């Protein structure tokens, strides 16, 4: 008999399974709690469950779990995990500590099909979506590391690791449900940010579903030709279409949008690029995160000089648009934004 992954079962499905096997439904609740709240990796850990029931579960199910295969710590305290999945594939996730918060940056897919030219992950073709439990487990692993190294729990989560989260919609939403549920990690959705290249149809779907987490868009240019030259998504969904979905998002959720923006030499370092960003930001309540760029091996992109970033800041602030500068973290271990590429281990492509 092929054993099924018990973590793909909802609580109701587990209750139904026990009823079908002639046992009490509440066993389903107990098992669910062991799996999600207590993070059991084996049935033997479930000490308030009888030995007989544990053996019975073992006949039908496995518990698929990620394992941290290789952990690296940066000189700035950033931790990068290479996470091995049940089928041997690998993704990366990162713990980023600052004075005020500890953030987990998690992956949603193995590789990525979006082809952004500045991103190391794009070089690994998409192999598969992560399951909800594989996303959840990355957060649990980083939460443990946060407690171990920094003495407190994780405070924030960003879906900004490998993959495009909106192309793995159902599994990402299910993982967020578990992360925010009292039966899971009980984190506030306000502390979660989903970062996307911007797929208008999916942004509207999230708005209709009244999600409570934050939305960030990898924008990088507010000029269509420039954005299309770096991000193929812009050819099928241009900036106007994206804006329409963002206005819809704001109307439904009343939440401000974050635009992530890297300033590159000879790409978006002109006054025209700055003016375009300011004009774009005025169309919807938004703030801008200017992110420091980390060159990738063999890549052609270079961070623009600080004077250009300063020009962006001045112009955005002059127009009353909130702007933050996000310094790069974990550069020495290739854990910084856009650098995740499974360099910790060679994977078969
Ligand atoms: S930036 Fe994000 S969406 Fe674009 S290729 Fe990299 S991982 Fe994929």
XYZ file of C-alpha atoms and ligand atoms in Angstrom:
357
model
C 0.000 0.000 0.000
C 1.307 3.460 -0.932
C 1.508 5.540 2.201
C 0.087 9.061 1.998
C 1.598 12.193 3.474
C -0.564 12.774 6.547
C 0.206 16.509 6.432
C -1.749 16.854 3.205
C -4.914 16.069 5.243
C -7.051 18.822 6.748
C -8.333 18.428 10.291
C -11.778 17.463 8.977
C -10.247 14.868 6.683
C -8.308 13.360 9.580
C -11.468 13.234 11.692
C -13.283 11.542 8.797
C -10.428 9.047 8.417
C -10.707 7.962 12.055
C -14.504 7.642 11.832
C -14.156 5.528 8.700
C -11.748 3.231 10.550
C -14.185 2.855 13.453
C -12.311 5.127 15.872
C -13.274 8.347 17.652
C -13.176 11.515 15.543
C -11.346 13.526 18.242
C -8.202 11.493 17.477
C -8.081 13.530 14.271
C -7.851 16.751 16.333
C -5.069 15.307 18.469
C -3.041 14.170 15.494
C -3.569 17.525 13.751
C -2.238 19.332 16.805
C 0.829 17.098 16.935
C 1.532 17.690 13.268
C 1.088 21.454 13.114
C 1.322 22.992 16.564
C 3.898 20.643 18.071
C 5.739 19.928 14.815
C 6.055 16.151 15.327
C 8.329 14.453 12.803
C 7.400 10.875 13.771
C 4.319 9.137 15.149
C 6.430 7.974 18.102
C 6.651 11.553 19.349
C 2.863 11.603 19.828
C 3.020 10.510 23.433
C -0.663 10.960 24.333
C -1.629 8.632 21.480
C -1.696 4.898 22.257
C 1.041 2.679 20.829
C -1.623 0.782 18.910
C -2.937 3.931 17.217
C 0.585 5.086 16.413
C 1.326 1.744 14.736
C -1.975 1.967 12.889
C -1.122 5.452 11.615
C 2.270 4.255 10.521
C 0.574 1.648 8.311
C -1.293 4.290 6.327
C 0.809 7.422 6.465
C 4.216 9.015 6.316
C 5.113 12.438 7.725
C 6.998 14.314 5.036
C 9.311 16.918 6.477
C 11.922 19.236 5.182
C 15.426 18.952 6.598
C 17.921 21.777 6.866
C 20.731 20.313 4.812
C 23.229 23.111 5.096
C 23.073 26.195 7.291
C 25.389 29.184 6.777
C 25.752 32.241 9.003
C 26.819 35.563 7.591
C 29.148 37.956 9.389
C 26.134 40.292 9.753
C 24.075 37.613 11.542
C 21.977 36.576 8.545
C 21.363 32.819 8.394
C 20.735 30.938 5.158
C 19.220 27.466 5.133
C 19.514 25.087 2.220
C 16.428 23.014 2.756
C 16.154 19.505 1.368
C 12.645 18.435 0.410
C 11.205 14.920 0.638
C 12.064 14.234 -3.030
C 15.657 15.448 -2.731
C 15.148 18.867 -4.338
C 16.525 21.901 -2.545
C 15.285 25.425 -1.850
C 16.752 28.196 0.250
C 15.312 30.350 2.999
C 16.882 33.131 5.013
C 16.701 34.566 8.540
C 17.398 38.296 8.606
C 17.907 39.820 12.064
C 17.833 43.589 12.635
C 17.604 45.630 15.836
C 13.837 45.831 15.688
C 12.748 42.608 14.011
C 13.676 39.131 12.848
C 12.409 38.305 9.397
C 12.115 35.001 7.558
C 12.446 35.148 3.797
C 10.871 31.959 2.426
C 10.653 30.223 -0.945
C 7.437 29.174 -2.650
C 8.740 27.204 -5.656
C 11.805 25.160 -6.587
C 13.410 27.465 -9.163
C 11.358 30.062 -10.997
C 9.856 30.454 -14.454
C 9.534 34.238 -14.433
C 12.940 34.929 -15.960
C 13.788 38.279 -14.319
C 17.209 39.015 -15.773
C 18.727 40.408 -12.565
C 17.842 37.397 -10.413
C 19.974 34.335 -9.690
C 16.943 32.113 -9.053
C 15.777 32.672 -12.625
C 18.744 30.607 -13.784
C 17.235 27.537 -12.168
C 14.262 26.529 -14.250
C 11.079 25.930 -12.321
C 10.924 22.343 -11.150
C 7.851 22.287 -8.984
C 5.638 24.159 -6.575
C 6.253 23.757 -2.873
C 3.500 22.090 -0.865
C 1.865 24.087 1.944
C 3.716 22.050 4.575
C 7.081 22.684 2.872
C 6.474 26.427 3.039
C 5.257 26.182 6.640
C 8.280 24.090 7.652
C 10.713 26.732 6.374
C 9.080 29.206 8.756
C 9.210 26.732 11.653
C 12.916 26.038 10.999
C 13.755 29.749 10.904
C 11.666 30.411 13.996
C 13.743 27.797 15.849
C 16.975 29.403 14.645
C 15.698 32.822 15.707
C 15.044 31.497 19.216
C 18.385 29.717 19.294
C 20.601 32.574 18.053
C 18.633 35.666 19.048
C 16.521 34.489 21.985
C 13.194 35.506 20.523
C 10.639 34.341 18.023
C 10.455 35.364 14.442
C 8.580 38.638 14.022
C 8.004 38.922 10.249
C 7.782 36.769 7.133
C 8.360 37.798 3.531
C 7.568 35.620 0.537
C 10.583 36.873 -1.344
C 12.731 33.755 -1.637
C 12.827 31.427 -4.634
C 9.801 31.385 -6.916
C 6.760 33.488 -7.726
C 4.217 32.962 -4.923
C 1.184 33.906 -7.022
C 1.962 31.057 -9.420
C 1.610 28.655 -6.489
C -1.472 30.396 -5.211
C -3.443 27.689 -3.401
C -0.451 26.235 -1.579
C 0.864 29.649 -0.506
C -2.568 30.668 0.803
C -2.906 27.382 2.682
C 0.553 27.827 4.210
C -0.334 31.379 5.301
C -3.570 30.074 6.837
C -1.540 27.577 8.882
C 1.106 30.142 9.844
C -1.569 32.552 11.097
C -3.894 29.972 12.649
C -3.928 29.378 16.397
C -3.501 25.702 15.572
C -0.285 26.573 13.731
C 2.121 29.371 14.589
C -0.506 31.986 15.476
C 1.338 34.831 13.720
C -0.491 37.993 12.731
C -1.096 38.299 8.952
C -0.050 41.934 9.292
C 3.485 40.651 9.819
C 3.481 38.754 6.543
C 4.342 40.296 3.170
C 3.800 38.561 -0.132
C 6.164 39.874 -2.760
C 5.297 39.347 -6.422
C 6.321 40.481 -9.881
C 2.658 41.503 -10.204
C 0.124 39.196 -11.839
C -3.034 41.343 -12.102
C -5.568 38.494 -12.174
C -4.140 36.946 -9.004
C -3.855 40.303 -7.221
C -7.566 40.847 -7.843
C -8.309 37.349 -6.575
C -6.464 38.070 -3.315
C -8.359 41.350 -3.007
C -11.678 39.536 -3.496
C -10.675 37.029 -0.835
C -9.952 39.950 1.518
C -6.560 38.645 2.572
C -5.057 40.397 5.566
C -1.357 40.241 4.752
C 0.703 42.924 3.008
C 1.423 43.130 -0.701
C 4.758 44.134 -2.234
C 5.445 44.495 -5.945
C 8.890 44.021 -7.507
C 8.603 47.106 -9.666
C 12.144 48.268 -10.543
C 10.912 50.578 -13.300
C 7.753 52.573 -13.988
C 8.550 52.772 -17.702
C 7.131 49.883 -19.741
C 10.040 49.387 -22.150
C 12.587 49.366 -19.342
C 10.580 47.053 -17.118
C 9.863 44.669 -20.001
C 13.563 44.451 -20.779
C 14.242 43.047 -17.286
C 10.988 41.364 -16.342
C 9.193 39.335 -19.031
C 5.922 39.511 -17.025
C 5.640 43.147 -18.084
C 5.167 42.113 -21.712
C 1.946 40.269 -20.935
C 0.760 42.544 -18.090
C 1.994 46.088 -18.527
C 2.225 48.812 -15.900
C -1.293 50.153 -16.554
C -2.837 46.718 -16.103
C -0.789 46.189 -12.984
C -1.907 49.560 -11.631
C -5.548 48.771 -12.277
C -5.222 45.607 -10.164
C -3.420 47.535 -7.420
C -6.143 50.166 -7.299
C -8.660 47.325 -7.031
C -6.576 45.778 -4.218
C -6.529 49.050 -2.336
C -10.248 49.615 -2.806
C -11.018 46.174 -1.351
C -8.404 45.894 1.399
C -7.623 49.555 2.190
C -3.988 48.510 2.428
C -1.088 50.502 1.107
C 1.144 48.768 -1.453
C 4.923 48.524 -1.211
C 6.967 48.953 -4.368
C 10.369 47.259 -4.305
C 12.834 49.088 -6.416
C 16.522 48.592 -7.184
C 18.437 51.415 -8.830
C 20.856 50.112 -11.469
C 23.531 51.947 -13.346
C 22.511 52.816 -16.935
C 19.090 51.206 -16.514
C 16.915 53.308 -14.249
C 19.304 55.974 -13.010
C 17.891 58.874 -15.086
C 15.676 61.778 -14.057
C 13.054 60.365 -16.437
C 13.048 57.086 -14.456
C 12.664 58.983 -11.167
C 9.784 61.086 -12.513
C 8.042 57.974 -13.835
C 8.256 56.284 -10.423
C 6.870 59.345 -8.634
C 3.979 59.585 -11.119
C 3.238 55.851 -10.748
C 3.225 56.058 -6.950
C 0.695 58.884 -7.067
C -1.887 56.605 -8.674
C -2.385 54.415 -5.574
C -1.456 54.713 -1.879
C 2.041 53.281 -1.875
C 5.448 53.388 -0.271
C 8.790 52.578 -1.862
C 11.546 50.305 -0.589
C 14.805 51.113 -2.333
C 16.767 47.871 -2.151
C 20.507 47.609 -2.360
C 21.530 45.306 -5.205
C 23.808 42.307 -4.907
C 25.612 41.460 -8.102
C 25.241 37.855 -9.200
C 27.940 35.756 -10.804
C 28.261 36.588 -14.496
C 25.471 39.187 -14.223
C 25.609 42.538 -16.015
C 23.650 44.634 -13.529
C 25.458 47.089 -11.296
C 24.130 49.129 -8.425
C 23.896 52.843 -9.306
C 26.012 55.263 -7.213
C 24.597 56.456 -3.887
C 24.070 59.943 -5.332
C 21.379 58.535 -7.648
C 19.627 56.715 -4.825
C 19.717 59.991 -2.894
C 18.038 61.735 -5.826
C 15.266 59.148 -5.746
C 14.803 59.687 -2.009
C 14.660 63.474 -2.341
C 12.154 63.398 -5.177
C 9.882 60.807 -3.532
C 9.905 62.656 -0.214
C 9.259 65.984 -1.942
C 6.114 64.341 -3.306
C 5.108 63.011 0.136
C 5.750 59.382 -0.752
C 7.214 57.243 2.040
C 10.572 55.775 1.083
C 12.815 53.342 2.985
C 16.273 52.180 2.069
C 16.802 48.451 2.574
C 20.442 47.628 3.037
C 21.586 44.309 1.724
C 22.119 41.502 4.226
C 23.947 38.195 3.985
C 25.945 39.120 0.878
C 28.932 37.004 1.911
C 26.802 33.837 1.899
C 24.747 34.709 -1.228
C 21.657 35.101 0.930
C 20.786 38.609 -0.168
C 17.849 39.630 -2.286
C 18.070 38.101 -5.785
C 21.011 35.859 -4.899
C 19.258 32.637 -3.921
C 20.420 30.015 -6.379
C 21.123 26.811 -4.463
C 24.836 27.411 -4.573
C 25.189 25.556 -1.319
C 24.679 22.300 -3.155
C 24.607 21.271 -6.766
C 21.164 20.164 -7.828
C 20.151 18.255 -10.886
C 18.375 20.439 -13.404
S 12.854 37.969 -8.983
Fe 11.351 36.535 -8.139
S 9.915 36.201 -9.826
Fe 11.748 37.107 -10.756
S 12.969 35.306 -11.397
Fe 13.650 35.888 -9.316
S 12.449 34.561 -7.961
Fe 11.432 34.566 -9.962
